[in-house]
Coordinates of C-alpha atoms in Angstrom, one line a residue:
X3 CA -7.3 -54.9 -49.5
X4 CA -10.5 -53.1 -48.6
X5 CA -8.6 -50.3 -46.8
X6 CA -6.4 -49.7 -49.8
X7 CA -9.4 -49.5 -52.2
X8 CA -11.1 -47.0 -49.9
X9 CA -7.9 -44.9 -49.7
X10 CA -7.7 -45.1 -53.5
X11 CA -11.2 -43.7 -53.9
X12 CA -10.6 -41.0 -51.3
X13 CA -7.3 -40.1 -52.9
X14 CA -8.8 -39.7 -56.4
X15 CA -11.7 -37.7 -55.0
X16 CA -9.4 -35.2 -53.4
X17 CA -6.9 -34.7 -56.2
X18 CA -8.4 -31.5 -57.6
X19 CA -8.7 -29.8 -54.2
X20 CA -5.7 -31.0 -52.1
X21 CA -3.3 -28.3 -53.3
X22 CA -5.9 -25.6 -52.6
X23 CA -6.5 -26.9 -49.1
X24 CA -2.9 -26.2 -48.0
X25 CA -2.6 -23.0 -46.0
X26 CA -6.3 -22.6 -45.0
X27 CA -5.3 -22.4 -41.4
X28 CA -2.2 -21.1 -39.7
X29 CA 1.1 -22.9 -40.1
X30 CA 0.8 -26.5 -41.1
X31 CA 3.9 -28.7 -41.0
X32 CA 2.4 -31.1 -43.7
X33 CA 3.8 -30.0 -47.1
X34 CA 5.5 -27.0 -45.5
X35 CA 8.1 -25.4 -47.7
X36 CA 11.2 -23.5 -46.6
X37 CA 9.5 -20.1 -47.4
X38 CA 6.4 -21.3 -45.3
X39 CA 8.7 -22.1 -42.4
X40 CA 10.6 -18.8 -42.6
X41 CA 7.3 -16.8 -42.9
X42 CA 5.9 -18.5 -39.9
X43 CA 9.1 -17.9 -37.8
X44 CA 9.4 -14.2 -38.8
X45 CA 5.7 -13.6 -38.0
X46 CA 6.1 -15.4 -34.6
X47 CA 3.7 -18.2 -35.5
X48 CA 6.4 -20.8 -35.1
X49 CA 9.8 -21.4 -33.5
X50 CA 12.5 -23.8 -34.6
X51 CA 12.0 -25.8 -31.5
X52 CA 8.3 -26.2 -32.2
X53 CA 9.0 -27.2 -35.8
X54 CA 11.4 -30.0 -34.6
X55 CA 8.7 -31.1 -32.2
X56 CA 6.1 -31.2 -35.0
X57 CA 8.3 -33.5 -37.1
X58 CA 9.1 -35.7 -34.1
X59 CA 5.4 -36.1 -33.5
X60 CA 5.0 -37.4 -37.1
X61 CA 8.1 -39.6 -36.8
X62 CA 6.6 -41.0 -33.6
X63 CA 3.3 -41.7 -35.4
X64 CA 4.4 -43.0 -38.7
X65 CA 8.0 -44.2 -38.7
X66 CA 7.7 -47.7 -37.0
X67 CA 8.4 -51.1 -38.3
X68 CA 6.4 -51.7 -41.5
X69 CA 7.0 -55.4 -42.1
X70 CA 6.4 -58.6 -40.3
X71 CA 9.7 -59.8 -38.9
X72 CA 8.9 -62.8 -36.5
X73 CA 12.6 -63.6 -36.0
X74 CA 13.6 -59.9 -35.4
X75 CA 15.3 -57.3 -37.5
X76 CA 17.9 -59.8 -38.8
X77 CA 15.4 -62.5 -39.8
X78 CA 13.2 -63.1 -42.8
X79 CA 10.5 -60.4 -43.5
X80 CA 7.1 -60.3 -45.2
X81 CA 5.3 -57.2 -46.3
X82 CA 2.2 -55.8 -44.5
X83 CA -0.6 -54.1 -46.6
X84 CA -1.7 -50.8 -45.2
X85 CA 1.0 -50.9 -42.5
X86 CA 0.6 -47.3 -41.6
X87 CA 4.4 -47.1 -41.0
X88 CA 7.4 -46.6 -43.3
X89 CA 10.6 -47.1 -41.3
X90 CA 12.4 -44.3 -43.1
X91 CA 14.3 -42.9 -40.1
X92 CA 16.9 -45.1 -38.3
X93 CA 18.6 -42.7 -35.9
X94 CA 17.5 -39.5 -34.2
X95 CA 19.7 -36.5 -33.3
X96 CA 18.5 -36.5 -29.7
X97 CA 20.3 -36.9 -26.4
X98 CA 19.3 -39.9 -24.3
X99 CA 17.0 -38.1 -22.0
X100 CA 15.2 -36.3 -24.8
X101 CA 14.9 -39.5 -26.8
X102 CA 13.5 -41.4 -23.9
X103 CA 11.0 -38.6 -23.1
X104 CA 9.7 -38.8 -26.6
X105 CA 9.4 -42.6 -26.3
X106 CA 11.8 -43.6 -29.0
X107 CA 13.6 -46.9 -28.7
X108 CA 17.3 -47.0 -27.7
X109 CA 18.1 -48.3 -31.2
X110 CA 17.2 -44.9 -32.4
X111 CA 19.9 -43.3 -30.3
X112 CA 22.3 -41.0 -32.1
X113 CA 25.2 -43.2 -30.9
X114 CA 25.5 -46.8 -29.8
X115 CA 29.1 -46.4 -28.7
X116 CA 28.6 -43.2 -26.5
X117 CA 25.5 -44.1 -24.4
X118 CA 26.1 -41.2 -22.0
X119 CA 26.3 -38.7 -24.8
X120 CA 26.9 -35.6 -22.6
X121 CA 29.5 -33.7 -24.7
X122 CA 28.4 -30.0 -24.6
X123 CA 30.1 -29.4 -27.9
X124 CA 27.7 -31.8 -29.6
X125 CA 24.2 -30.2 -29.3
X126 CA 21.3 -32.3 -30.4
X127 CA 18.5 -31.2 -32.7
X128 CA 16.3 -29.7 -30.0
X129 CA 19.3 -27.8 -28.5
X130 CA 20.3 -26.6 -31.9
X131 CA 16.7 -25.4 -32.5
X132 CA 16.7 -23.6 -29.1
X133 CA 19.9 -21.8 -29.9
X134 CA 18.4 -20.6 -33.3
X135 CA 15.3 -19.4 -31.4
X136 CA 17.5 -17.4 -28.9
X137 CA 19.5 -15.8 -31.7
X138 CA 16.3 -14.9 -33.6
X139 CA 14.7 -13.4 -30.4
X140 CA 17.9 -11.4 -29.9
X141 CA 18.4 -10.1 -33.4
X142 CA 15.0 -10.5 -35.2
X143 CA 16.9 -12.0 -38.1
X144 CA 17.2 -15.5 -39.5
X145 CA 20.8 -16.8 -39.0
X146 CA 21.0 -18.0 -42.6
X147 CA 19.1 -19.2 -45.7
X148 CA 18.2 -22.5 -44.1
X149 CA 17.3 -21.2 -40.6
X150 CA 15.3 -23.9 -38.8
X151 CA 14.9 -26.2 -41.9
X152 CA 14.8 -29.8 -40.7
X153 CA 16.8 -32.5 -42.6
X154 CA 17.2 -36.2 -42.7
X155 CA 20.6 -37.4 -44.0
X156 CA 21.2 -40.6 -45.8
X157 CA 23.3 -42.8 -43.5
X158 CA 26.1 -42.8 -46.2
X159 CA 27.3 -39.4 -45.1
X160 CA 29.4 -38.4 -42.1
X161 CA 27.8 -36.4 -39.3
X162 CA 30.1 -35.8 -36.4
X163 CA 27.2 -36.0 -33.9
X164 CA 25.4 -39.1 -35.2
X165 CA 26.4 -42.7 -36.0
X166 CA 27.3 -43.2 -39.6
X167 CA 27.6 -46.8 -40.9
X168 CA 25.9 -46.9 -44.4
X169 CA 23.0 -48.9 -42.8
X170 CA 25.4 -51.6 -41.5
X171 CA 25.2 -53.1 -38.0
X172 CA 29.0 -52.7 -37.8
X173 CA 31.0 -52.6 -34.6
X174 CA 33.0 -49.4 -34.8
X175 CA 35.1 -48.3 -31.9
X176 CA 33.3 -44.9 -32.3
X177 CA 30.3 -45.1 -34.5
X178 CA 30.5 -41.3 -34.9
X179 CA 33.0 -40.1 -37.6
X180 CA 35.5 -37.4 -36.5
X181 CA 33.9 -34.6 -38.5
X182 CA 31.1 -33.6 -40.8
X183 CA 31.1 -34.1 -44.5
X184 CA 31.8 -30.8 -46.1
X185 CA 28.2 -30.3 -47.4
X186 CA 26.8 -31.1 -43.9
X187 CA 29.0 -28.4 -42.4
X188 CA 27.7 -26.0 -45.0
X189 CA 24.1 -26.9 -44.2
X190 CA 24.6 -26.3 -40.5
X191 CA 26.3 -23.0 -41.1
X192 CA 23.2 -21.9 -43.1
X193 CA 21.0 -22.7 -40.1
X194 CA 19.8 -26.2 -41.0
X195 CA 18.9 -28.6 -38.2
X196 CA 20.0 -32.2 -38.8
X197 CA 17.3 -34.2 -37.1
X198 CA 17.8 -37.8 -38.4
X199 CA 19.7 -40.3 -40.4
X200 CA 17.6 -41.9 -43.1
X201 CA 17.4 -45.6 -43.7
X202 CA 19.1 -46.9 -46.9
X203 CA 19.9 -50.1 -48.7
X204 CA 22.9 -51.3 -46.8
X205 CA 26.1 -50.1 -48.5
X206 CA 23.9 -48.7 -51.3
X207 CA 23.0 -52.2 -52.4
X208 CA 19.8 -53.2 -54.3
X209 CA 17.0 -53.8 -51.8
X210 CA 15.3 -51.5 -49.3
X211 CA 16.9 -53.2 -46.3
X212 CA 19.8 -52.6 -43.9
X213 CA 21.1 -54.7 -41.0
X214 CA 20.9 -51.8 -38.6
X215 CA 17.7 -50.0 -39.8
X216 CA 15.6 -52.9 -41.1
X217 CA 13.3 -52.8 -44.1
X218 CA 11.7 -49.7 -45.5
X219 CA 8.3 -49.4 -47.2
X220 CA 6.8 -47.3 -50.0
X221 CA 4.4 -44.7 -48.5
X222 CA 1.8 -45.1 -51.4
X223 CA 1.6 -48.8 -50.9
X224 CA 3.5 -50.3 -48.0
X225 CA 4.0 -53.7 -49.6
X226 CA 6.1 -52.1 -52.4
X227 CA 9.6 -51.0 -52.8
X228 CA 10.5 -47.4 -51.7
X229 CA 13.2 -47.4 -54.4
X230 CA 16.9 -47.6 -54.4
X231 CA 19.5 -47.0 -51.7
X232 CA 18.1 -43.5 -51.0
X233 CA 14.6 -44.8 -50.3
X234 CA 14.6 -43.6 -46.7
X235 CA 15.5 -40.1 -47.7
X236 CA 12.7 -39.9 -50.2
X237 CA 10.1 -41.5 -48.0
X238 CA 11.0 -39.2 -45.0
X239 CA 10.2 -36.2 -47.2
X240 CA 7.1 -37.7 -48.8
X241 CA 5.5 -38.5 -45.5
X242 CA 6.5 -35.1 -44.0
X243 CA 8.8 -36.4 -41.4
X244 CA 11.3 -33.7 -42.3
X245 CA 11.4 -30.6 -44.6
X246 CA 14.1 -32.0 -46.9
X247 CA 16.6 -34.8 -47.1
X248 CA 20.0 -35.5 -48.6
X249 CA 20.3 -38.5 -50.8
X250 CA 23.0 -40.0 -53.0
X251 CA 23.0 -41.3 -56.6
X252 CA 25.4 -43.4 -58.6
X253 CA 23.0 -45.0 -61.0
X254 CA 19.4 -44.3 -60.0
X255 CA 19.4 -43.9 -56.2
X256 CA 17.8 -40.5 -56.3
X257 CA 15.8 -40.7 -59.5
X258 CA 14.0 -43.9 -58.5
X259 CA 13.0 -43.2 -54.9
X260 CA 12.1 -39.6 -55.7
X261 CA 9.6 -40.7 -58.4
X262 CA 8.3 -43.6 -56.3
X263 CA 7.6 -41.2 -53.4
X264 CA 6.3 -38.3 -55.5
X265 CA 9.0 -35.9 -54.4
X266 CA 11.5 -33.7 -56.2
X267 CA 15.0 -35.1 -56.4
X268 CA 18.1 -33.5 -58.0
X269 CA 21.1 -35.4 -59.3
X270 CA 23.6 -32.5 -59.6
X271 CA 26.7 -32.3 -61.8
X272 CA 29.2 -34.5 -60.0
X273 CA 31.9 -31.8 -60.0
X274 CA 29.5 -29.2 -58.5
X275 CA 29.1 -30.7 -55.0
X276 CA 31.7 -32.2 -52.8
X277 CA 31.5 -35.9 -51.9
X278 CA 33.8 -35.5 -48.9
X279 CA 32.6 -37.6 -46.0
X280 CA 30.7 -40.2 -48.2
X281 CA 31.2 -43.9 -47.8
X282 CA 32.0 -45.2 -51.3
X283 CA 32.6 -41.9 -53.0
X284 CA 33.5 -42.2 -56.6
X285 CA 33.4 -40.7 -60.1
X286 CA 29.6 -40.9 -60.5
X287 CA 28.4 -40.5 -56.8
X288 CA 26.4 -37.4 -56.5
X289 CA 25.2 -35.6 -53.3
X290 CA 21.6 -34.7 -54.1
X291 CA 18.8 -33.0 -52.2
X292 CA 15.2 -34.2 -52.0
X293 CA 12.4 -31.8 -51.2
X294 CA 8.7 -31.4 -52.1
X295 CA 9.3 -28.4 -54.4
X296 CA 11.8 -27.4 -57.0
X297 CA 12.3 -24.1 -55.2
X298 CA 13.4 -25.8 -52.0
X299 CA 15.8 -28.0 -53.9
X300 CA 17.4 -24.8 -55.3
X301 CA 17.7 -23.2 -51.8
X302 CA 19.6 -26.3 -50.6
X303 CA 21.9 -26.4 -53.6
X304 CA 22.7 -22.7 -53.1
X305 CA 24.1 -23.5 -49.7
X306 CA 26.5 -26.4 -50.5
X307 CA 27.5 -26.2 -54.2
X308 CA 31.0 -25.2 -55.1
X309 CA 34.7 -26.0 -54.7
X310 CA 36.0 -28.0 -51.8
X311 CA 39.7 -28.8 -51.4
X312 CA 38.7 -32.1 -49.9
X313 CA 37.3 -33.3 -53.2
X314 CA 39.5 -32.7 -56.2
X315 CA 36.7 -33.1 -58.7
X316 CA 35.0 -29.9 -57.5
X317 CA 37.9 -27.9 -58.9
X318 CA 36.0 -28.2 -62.2
X319 CA 33.3 -26.0 -60.7
X320 CA 35.6 -23.0 -60.3
X321 CA 34.2 -20.0 -62.2
X322 CA 31.3 -22.2 -63.4
X323 CA 28.6 -21.3 -60.8
X324 CA 25.7 -19.3 -62.2
X325 CA 25.7 -15.5 -61.9
X326 CA 22.6 -15.6 -59.7
X327 CA 21.6 -18.0 -56.9
X328 CA 19.9 -21.2 -58.1
X329 CA 16.8 -20.1 -56.4
X330 CA 16.5 -17.1 -58.8
X331 CA 15.9 -19.6 -61.7
X332 CA 12.8 -21.2 -60.1
X333 CA 10.4 -18.3 -60.8
X334 CA 9.8 -19.2 -64.4
X335 CA 6.2 -19.7 -65.4
X336 CA 6.6 -19.5 -69.2
X337 CA 9.1 -21.6 -71.2
X338 CA 9.1 -19.5 -74.3
X339 CA 12.6 -19.5 -75.8
X340 CA 13.5 -23.0 -74.4
X341 CA 14.2 -25.8 -76.8
X342 CA 13.6 -29.2 -75.1
X343 CA 14.4 -32.5 -76.6
X344 CA 12.2 -35.6 -76.0
X345 CA 14.2 -38.9 -75.5
X346 CA 11.8 -41.2 -77.3
X347 CA 14.4 -44.0 -76.9
X348 CA 12.9 -44.4 -73.4
X349 CA 9.3 -44.2 -74.5
X350 CA 9.0 -46.5 -77.5
X351 CA 5.8 -48.5 -76.8
X352 CA 6.9 -51.2 -79.2
X353 CA 9.7 -52.1 -76.9
X354 CA 7.7 -52.3 -73.7
X355 CA 4.7 -54.0 -72.2
X356 CA 1.3 -53.1 -70.8
X357 CA 3.0 -52.5 -67.4
X358 CA 4.7 -49.4 -68.9
X359 CA 1.7 -48.0 -70.8
X360 CA 0.0 -45.7 -68.2
X361 CA 3.3 -44.3 -67.1
X362 CA 4.2 -43.4 -70.7
X363 CA 0.8 -41.9 -71.2
X364 CA 1.3 -39.6 -68.2
X365 CA 4.7 -38.5 -69.4
X366 CA 3.3 -37.8 -72.9
X367 CA 0.8 -35.5 -71.2
X368 CA 3.7 -33.8 -69.3
X369 CA 5.5 -33.2 -72.6
X370 CA 2.3 -31.7 -74.0
X371 CA 2.2 -29.4 -70.9
X372 CA 5.7 -28.2 -71.6
X373 CA 4.6 -27.2 -75.1
X374 CA 1.6 -25.4 -73.7
X375 CA 4.0 -23.4 -71.4
X376 CA 5.8 -22.1 -74.5
X377 CA 8.7 -24.5 -75.0
X378 CA 9.8 -25.6 -78.5
X379 CA 9.8 -29.4 -78.5
X380 CA 12.4 -31.3 -80.5
X381 CA 10.5 -34.6 -80.6
X382 CA 11.4 -37.4 -83.0
X383 CA 7.9 -38.9 -82.4
X384 CA 6.8 -42.4 -81.5
X385 CA 9.5 -44.9 -82.4
X386 CA 12.0 -42.2 -83.1
X387 CA 15.4 -41.7 -81.4
X388 CA 16.7 -38.3 -80.4
X389 CA 20.4 -39.4 -80.0
X390 CA 20.7 -42.1 -82.6
X391 CA 22.6 -40.2 -85.2
X392 CA 25.2 -39.1 -82.6
X393 CA 25.4 -42.6 -81.1
X394 CA 26.1 -44.1 -84.6
X395 CA 28.6 -41.5 -85.4
X396 CA 30.7 -41.3 -82.2
X397 CA 30.3 -44.5 -80.1
X398 CA 32.4 -46.8 -82.4
X399 CA 35.1 -44.2 -82.5
X400 CA 35.2 -43.1 -78.8
X401 CA 34.4 -46.4 -77.1
X402 CA 36.6 -48.3 -79.7
X403 CA 37.8 -51.5 -77.9
X404 CA 34.8 -51.7 -75.6
X405 CA 32.5 -51.3 -78.7
X406 CA 34.4 -53.8 -80.7
X407 CA 34.3 -56.5 -78.0
X408 CA 30.5 -56.4 -78.4
X409 CA 30.5 -57.4 -82.1
X410 CA 32.9 -60.3 -82.5
X411 CA 31.7 -61.2 -86.0
X412 CA 32.6 -57.7 -87.2
X413 CA 35.7 -57.3 -85.2
X414 CA 37.3 -60.8 -84.8
X415 CA 40.2 -61.4 -82.4
X416 CA 42.4 -64.5 -82.2
X417 CA 42.9 -66.7 -79.1
X418 CA 45.7 -64.4 -77.9
X419 CA 43.5 -61.3 -78.1
X420 CA 45.1 -59.9 -81.2
X421 CA 42.8 -58.4 -83.9
X422 CA 42.2 -60.4 -87.0
X423 CA 42.2 -57.9 -89.9
X424 CA 42.4 -54.1 -89.8
X425 CA 39.8 -52.9 -87.2
X426 CA 41.0 -49.3 -87.6
X427 CA 39.8 -49.3 -91.2
X428 CA 36.5 -50.8 -90.2
X429 CA 35.9 -48.1 -87.6
X430 CA 36.8 -45.4 -90.2
X431 CA 34.3 -46.9 -92.6
X432 CA 31.6 -46.7 -89.9
X433 CA 32.4 -43.1 -89.2
X434 CA 32.0 -42.1 -92.8
X435 CA 29.0 -44.4 -93.3
X436 CA 27.1 -44.8 -90.0
X437 CA 24.7 -47.3 -91.7
X438 CA 27.5 -49.8 -91.3
X439 CA 27.3 -49.7 -87.5
X440 CA 26.4 -53.3 -86.5
X441 CA 23.3 -54.5 -84.8
X442 CA 22.7 -56.8 -81.9
X443 CA 19.8 -59.2 -81.6
X444 CA 17.9 -56.4 -80.0
X445 CA 18.8 -53.6 -82.4
X446 CA 21.4 -50.9 -83.0
X447 CA 23.4 -49.5 -80.2
X448 CA 21.4 -46.7 -78.7
X449 CA 21.5 -44.3 -75.7
X450 CA 19.5 -47.0 -73.9
X451 CA 22.2 -49.6 -74.0
X452 CA 25.5 -47.8 -74.5
X453 CA 27.5 -48.3 -71.4
X454 CA 29.7 -50.9 -69.7
X455 CA 33.0 -50.3 -68.0
X456 CA 35.1 -52.5 -70.2
X457 CA 36.8 -55.8 -69.2
X458 CA 39.3 -55.6 -66.4
X459 CA 37.9 -52.4 -64.9
X460 CA 38.1 -53.5 -61.3
X461 CA 39.3 -52.2 -58.0
X462 CA 37.4 -48.9 -57.6
X463 CA 35.0 -50.4 -55.1
X464 CA 37.7 -51.6 -52.8
X465 CA 39.7 -48.4 -53.3
X466 CA 36.7 -46.2 -52.5
X467 CA 35.8 -48.2 -49.4
X468 CA 39.3 -48.3 -48.0
X469 CA 39.8 -44.6 -48.8
X470 CA 36.9 -43.8 -46.6
X471 CA 37.9 -46.1 -43.7
X472 CA 41.5 -44.9 -43.8
X473 CA 40.3 -41.3 -43.7
X474 CA 37.9 -41.9 -40.9
X475 CA 40.6 -43.5 -38.8
X476 CA 38.4 -45.8 -36.6
X477 CA 40.3 -48.1 -34.2
X478 CA 38.1 -51.1 -34.9
X479 CA 37.1 -50.8 -38.5
X480 CA 40.1 -49.7 -40.6
X481 CA 39.4 -51.6 -43.8
X482 CA 36.7 -53.2 -45.9
X483 CA 37.8 -56.6 -44.4
X484 CA 37.0 -55.3 -40.9
X485 CA 33.6 -53.9 -42.2
X486 CA 32.2 -57.3 -43.0
X487 CA 34.0 -59.4 -40.4
X488 CA 33.0 -57.1 -37.5
X489 CA 29.3 -56.8 -38.2
X490 CA 25.9 -58.5 -38.1
X491 CA 24.1 -59.3 -41.3
X492 CA 20.4 -60.2 -41.9
X493 CA 19.5 -63.7 -43.1
X494 CA 16.6 -64.0 -45.5
X495 CA 16.0 -66.6 -48.3
X496 CA 14.5 -63.9 -50.5
X497 CA 16.4 -60.7 -49.9
X498 CA 20.2 -61.5 -49.9
X499 CA 22.4 -59.6 -47.5
X500 CA 25.5 -57.6 -48.4
X501 CA 28.2 -59.8 -47.0
X502 CA 29.1 -61.8 -50.1
X503 CA 29.2 -58.7 -52.3
X504 CA 31.6 -57.0 -49.8
X505 CA 33.8 -60.1 -49.7
X506 CA 33.9 -60.1 -53.5
X507 CA 34.8 -56.4 -53.6
X508 CA 37.5 -57.1 -51.1
X509 CA 39.2 -59.6 -53.4
X510 CA 40.0 -57.0 -55.9
X511 CA 43.7 -56.3 -56.2
X512 CA 44.1 -53.5 -58.7
X513 CA 42.6 -50.1 -59.7
X514 CA 41.7 -49.9 -63.4
X515 CA 39.0 -47.4 -64.2
X516 CA 40.1 -46.5 -67.7
X517 CA 37.1 -48.1 -69.4
X518 CA 34.7 -46.4 -67.1
X519 CA 36.2 -43.0 -67.8
X520 CA 36.3 -43.8 -71.5
X521 CA 32.6 -44.7 -71.5
X522 CA 31.8 -41.5 -69.5
X523 CA 33.7 -39.4 -72.1
X524 CA 32.1 -41.3 -75.1
X525 CA 28.5 -40.7 -73.8
X526 CA 29.3 -37.1 -72.9
X527 CA 30.6 -36.6 -76.5
X528 CA 27.4 -38.1 -77.9
X529 CA 25.1 -35.9 -75.7
X530 CA 27.1 -32.7 -76.1
X531 CA 27.1 -33.1 -79.9
X532 CA 23.4 -33.8 -80.2
X533 CA 22.6 -30.8 -77.9
X534 CA 24.7 -28.6 -80.2
X535 CA 23.3 -30.0 -83.4
X536 CA 19.7 -29.7 -82.2
X537 CA 20.3 -26.4 -80.2
X538 CA 18.8 -27.9 -77.0
X539 CA 18.6 -26.4 -73.6
X540 CA 17.5 -29.7 -72.0
X541 CA 15.9 -33.0 -72.6
X542 CA 13.0 -34.8 -70.9
X543 CA 12.0 -38.4 -70.5
X544 CA 10.3 -40.7 -68.0
X545 CA 12.3 -41.1 -64.7
X546 CA 11.3 -44.7 -65.3
X547 CA 8.5 -46.6 -66.9
X548 CA 7.4 -49.2 -64.3
X549 CA 5.7 -48.4 -61.0
X550 CA 7.3 -49.8 -57.8
X551 CA 7.0 -53.5 -57.5
X552 CA 6.2 -55.7 -54.4
X553 CA 9.4 -55.8 -52.3
X554 CA 9.2 -59.4 -51.2
X555 CA 8.7 -62.1 -52.3
X556 CA 10.7 -60.8 -55.2
X557 CA 9.3 -61.6 -58.6
X558 CA 11.6 -62.6 -61.5
X559 CA 13.7 -59.9 -63.0
X560 CA 12.0 -57.8 -65.8
X561 CA 12.6 -59.1 -69.4
X562 CA 14.3 -57.0 -72.0
X563 CA 10.8 -55.7 -73.1
X564 CA 10.0 -54.0 -69.8
X565 CA 13.3 -52.6 -68.6
X566 CA 13.3 -49.0 -67.4
X567 CA 13.2 -49.2 -63.7
X568 CA 15.1 -46.0 -63.9
X569 CA 16.7 -44.3 -67.0
X570 CA 20.1 -43.2 -65.9
X571 CA 22.5 -43.9 -68.8
X572 CA 23.0 -40.2 -69.4
X573 CA 22.7 -38.7 -65.9
X574 CA 25.1 -41.2 -64.4
X575 CA 27.8 -40.0 -66.8
X576 CA 28.1 -36.5 -65.4
X577 CA 24.9 -34.7 -66.4
X578 CA 22.5 -33.0 -63.9
X579 CA 19.0 -34.3 -63.8
X580 CA 15.9 -33.5 -61.8
X581 CA 12.9 -35.8 -61.2
X582 CA 9.5 -34.0 -60.7
X583 CA 6.1 -35.6 -59.9
X584 CA 4.2 -36.2 -63.1
X585 CA 1.0 -37.9 -61.8
X586 CA -0.1 -41.3 -60.6
X587 CA -0.8 -44.6 -62.1
X588 CA -4.1 -46.3 -61.3
X589 CA -3.5 -49.4 -63.5
X590 CA -0.7 -51.5 -62.1
X591 CA 0.7 -54.9 -63.1
X592 CA 2.9 -57.2 -61.0
X593 CA 4.8 -60.3 -61.9
X594 CA 3.9 -63.5 -60.1
X595 CA 6.6 -66.0 -59.1
X596 CA 6.4 -67.6 -62.6
X597 CA 7.2 -64.3 -64.2
X598 CA 3.7 -63.6 -65.6
X599 CA 2.3 -60.1 -65.6
X600 CA -0.9 -59.9 -63.7
X601 CA -3.2 -56.9 -62.8
X602 CA -2.5 -55.8 -59.3
X603 CA -4.9 -54.7 -56.5
X604 CA -6.1 -51.1 -56.9
X605 CA -3.2 -48.7 -56.2
X606 CA -2.2 -45.1 -56.8
X607 CA 1.5 -45.1 -57.5
X608 CA 3.6 -42.0 -58.5
X609 CA 5.2 -41.3 -61.9
X610 CA 8.1 -38.9 -62.5
X611 CA 9.4 -36.7 -65.3
X612 CA 13.1 -36.2 -65.6
X613 CA 14.6 -32.9 -66.9
X614 CA 18.3 -33.2 -67.9
X615 CA 20.8 -30.6 -69.1
X616 CA 24.5 -30.3 -69.8
X617 CA 27.0 -30.3 -66.9
X618 CA 26.8 -27.1 -64.8
X619 CA 23.5 -26.1 -66.5
X620 CA 21.4 -26.6 -63.3
X621 CA 19.8 -23.2 -63.8
X622 CA 18.1 -24.5 -67.0
X623 CA 16.9 -27.6 -65.1
X624 CA 15.5 -25.4 -62.4
X625 CA 13.7 -23.1 -64.8
X626 CA 12.0 -25.9 -66.7
X627 CA 11.2 -28.0 -63.7
X628 CA 9.8 -25.2 -61.7
X629 CA 7.5 -23.9 -64.5
X630 CA 6.2 -27.5 -65.0
X631 CA 5.6 -28.0 -61.3
X632 CA 3.8 -24.7 -60.9
X633 CA 1.5 -25.5 -63.9
X634 CA 0.7 -29.0 -62.8
X635 CA 0.9 -29.4 -58.9
X636 CA 1.0 -33.2 -59.3
X637 CA 2.6 -33.8 -55.9
X638 CA 0.0 -35.2 -53.4
X639 CA 1.0 -36.5 -50.0
X640 CA 0.5 -40.3 -49.5
X641 CA -3.1 -40.6 -48.1
X642 CA -2.2 -43.3 -45.5
X643 CA -0.1 -40.7 -43.6
X644 CA -2.4 -37.7 -43.0
X645 CA -2.1 -34.7 -40.7
X646 CA -2.1 -35.6 -37.0
X647 CA -4.9 -34.4 -34.7

């Protein structure tokens, strides 16, 4: 652990000066923003081709296998301290000759079913960059707002020129889908270069592993979890393998990896961005960008937000886009006039352990910084609860049967499921006297634990999978059954593969999402009403309380007292949220195999602040997050992945 300790000391010593060091020389690819790239292209310091090459050099240096896998990619793995690699990229958009010239393995090919790969209508990243350079040389103008910007795309999204399998080692007849996802087509039209597919938890599962791509690692400590199914997207941005990446979130897959990689991640309003071309698209699946700055996130959202006839939910976005581009809201440096609530439900130290303490301290400092910037804070204080009054008032009414099933002593039912007594009157009594709302063993219902989809809500997983497969139209994999019977899966006694969960999903025989929609509406009612009562523009809270844990061997699950791997109860019900770097922990605790909290080896692990607003209020999120980021500059690149000579 000596190397990590030395890196820790070096990292802490350079914190005050690292931001100032950026830009001392000419163009530097490390930490380059979209405006940096465009400035360098316009002043002839850089071409799009050279930019792609610079990222390929970093991928070549830092993207290799980061775990010990003595039985190969499908066997058991153990973590390697100070691995110097992250395995964030699993496919490269390069033709075979270019890929071989760069020394990348055949497994990184952009297709495994078209090994010749000579279609002239399918240019690779270097050919796309060369065409951008020709057009700029001819006109002197950038082709669009993302001219030359280099992206990694989570393997959950369709790219017509690259294999798309959601991380699975599945035997498609054609591993390339027939067309781009809508947002991918919009990125390309704006001048973006799609360089890579990012590694992901296979089929958006729970661990940082896929059968095709292997295991990913956290860039700040390679024995630790990169976080959620979008870990590859976050890590590729954090280690400067690409400019930005596209991720996906259902319940934390942007928030968690963004904070654990110290990058900015946006979970947009679901109805704002099309989920066309997504494997497992659903009611809460959001297409979110990850970049290193808030401004770059806004530039990306400007390109692909809005109505798409291929996704009916985006019809709600009609006439609800802001008057100005999202980028216009990222110049705020004062927050005077903004009222920001503090969700203390996620920060009550009495409910957590020493493992949460430093993260909560850092977020408290972030909240104080918002006040220094001029914001009016609506803070219930330590032990307080911002949303409790609204939860007590409206959850019993609007969740009704789901709520009642959680309190059998107050709402008894007979053996046939019929209510014993008049439950309607009981609910009315609670509405007019919220003190009657019942408690559980762990306290009153709160914004922390309201949720659930209701009994019998099944079938959406199978429906969403088979919707995608039917739309894709592959000759070999036409259904979820095909997806797990015509595929390889890893075998590991610690990290379970995805086959059994896919089989379980495939046994579903109905579609009944009423409870999920009811919960979504109930939580939206609670949050909307409290925003109105308190006259809030946004709320803030920790993206999560606990730093990333050791990936394997997996310690026991956290107890009720140290939950908070990521706080997504609100955002996963339709609200836009953005994670912004909020500093770094230096005191870290891990659980041993007996479940005991023990101090860890020295580590510097990122912490994030979440800013959340009402649906379609992304401009307020951008304004607050950009002012905070400009005042703090917390983002620091992982020290194990420095600039190349």
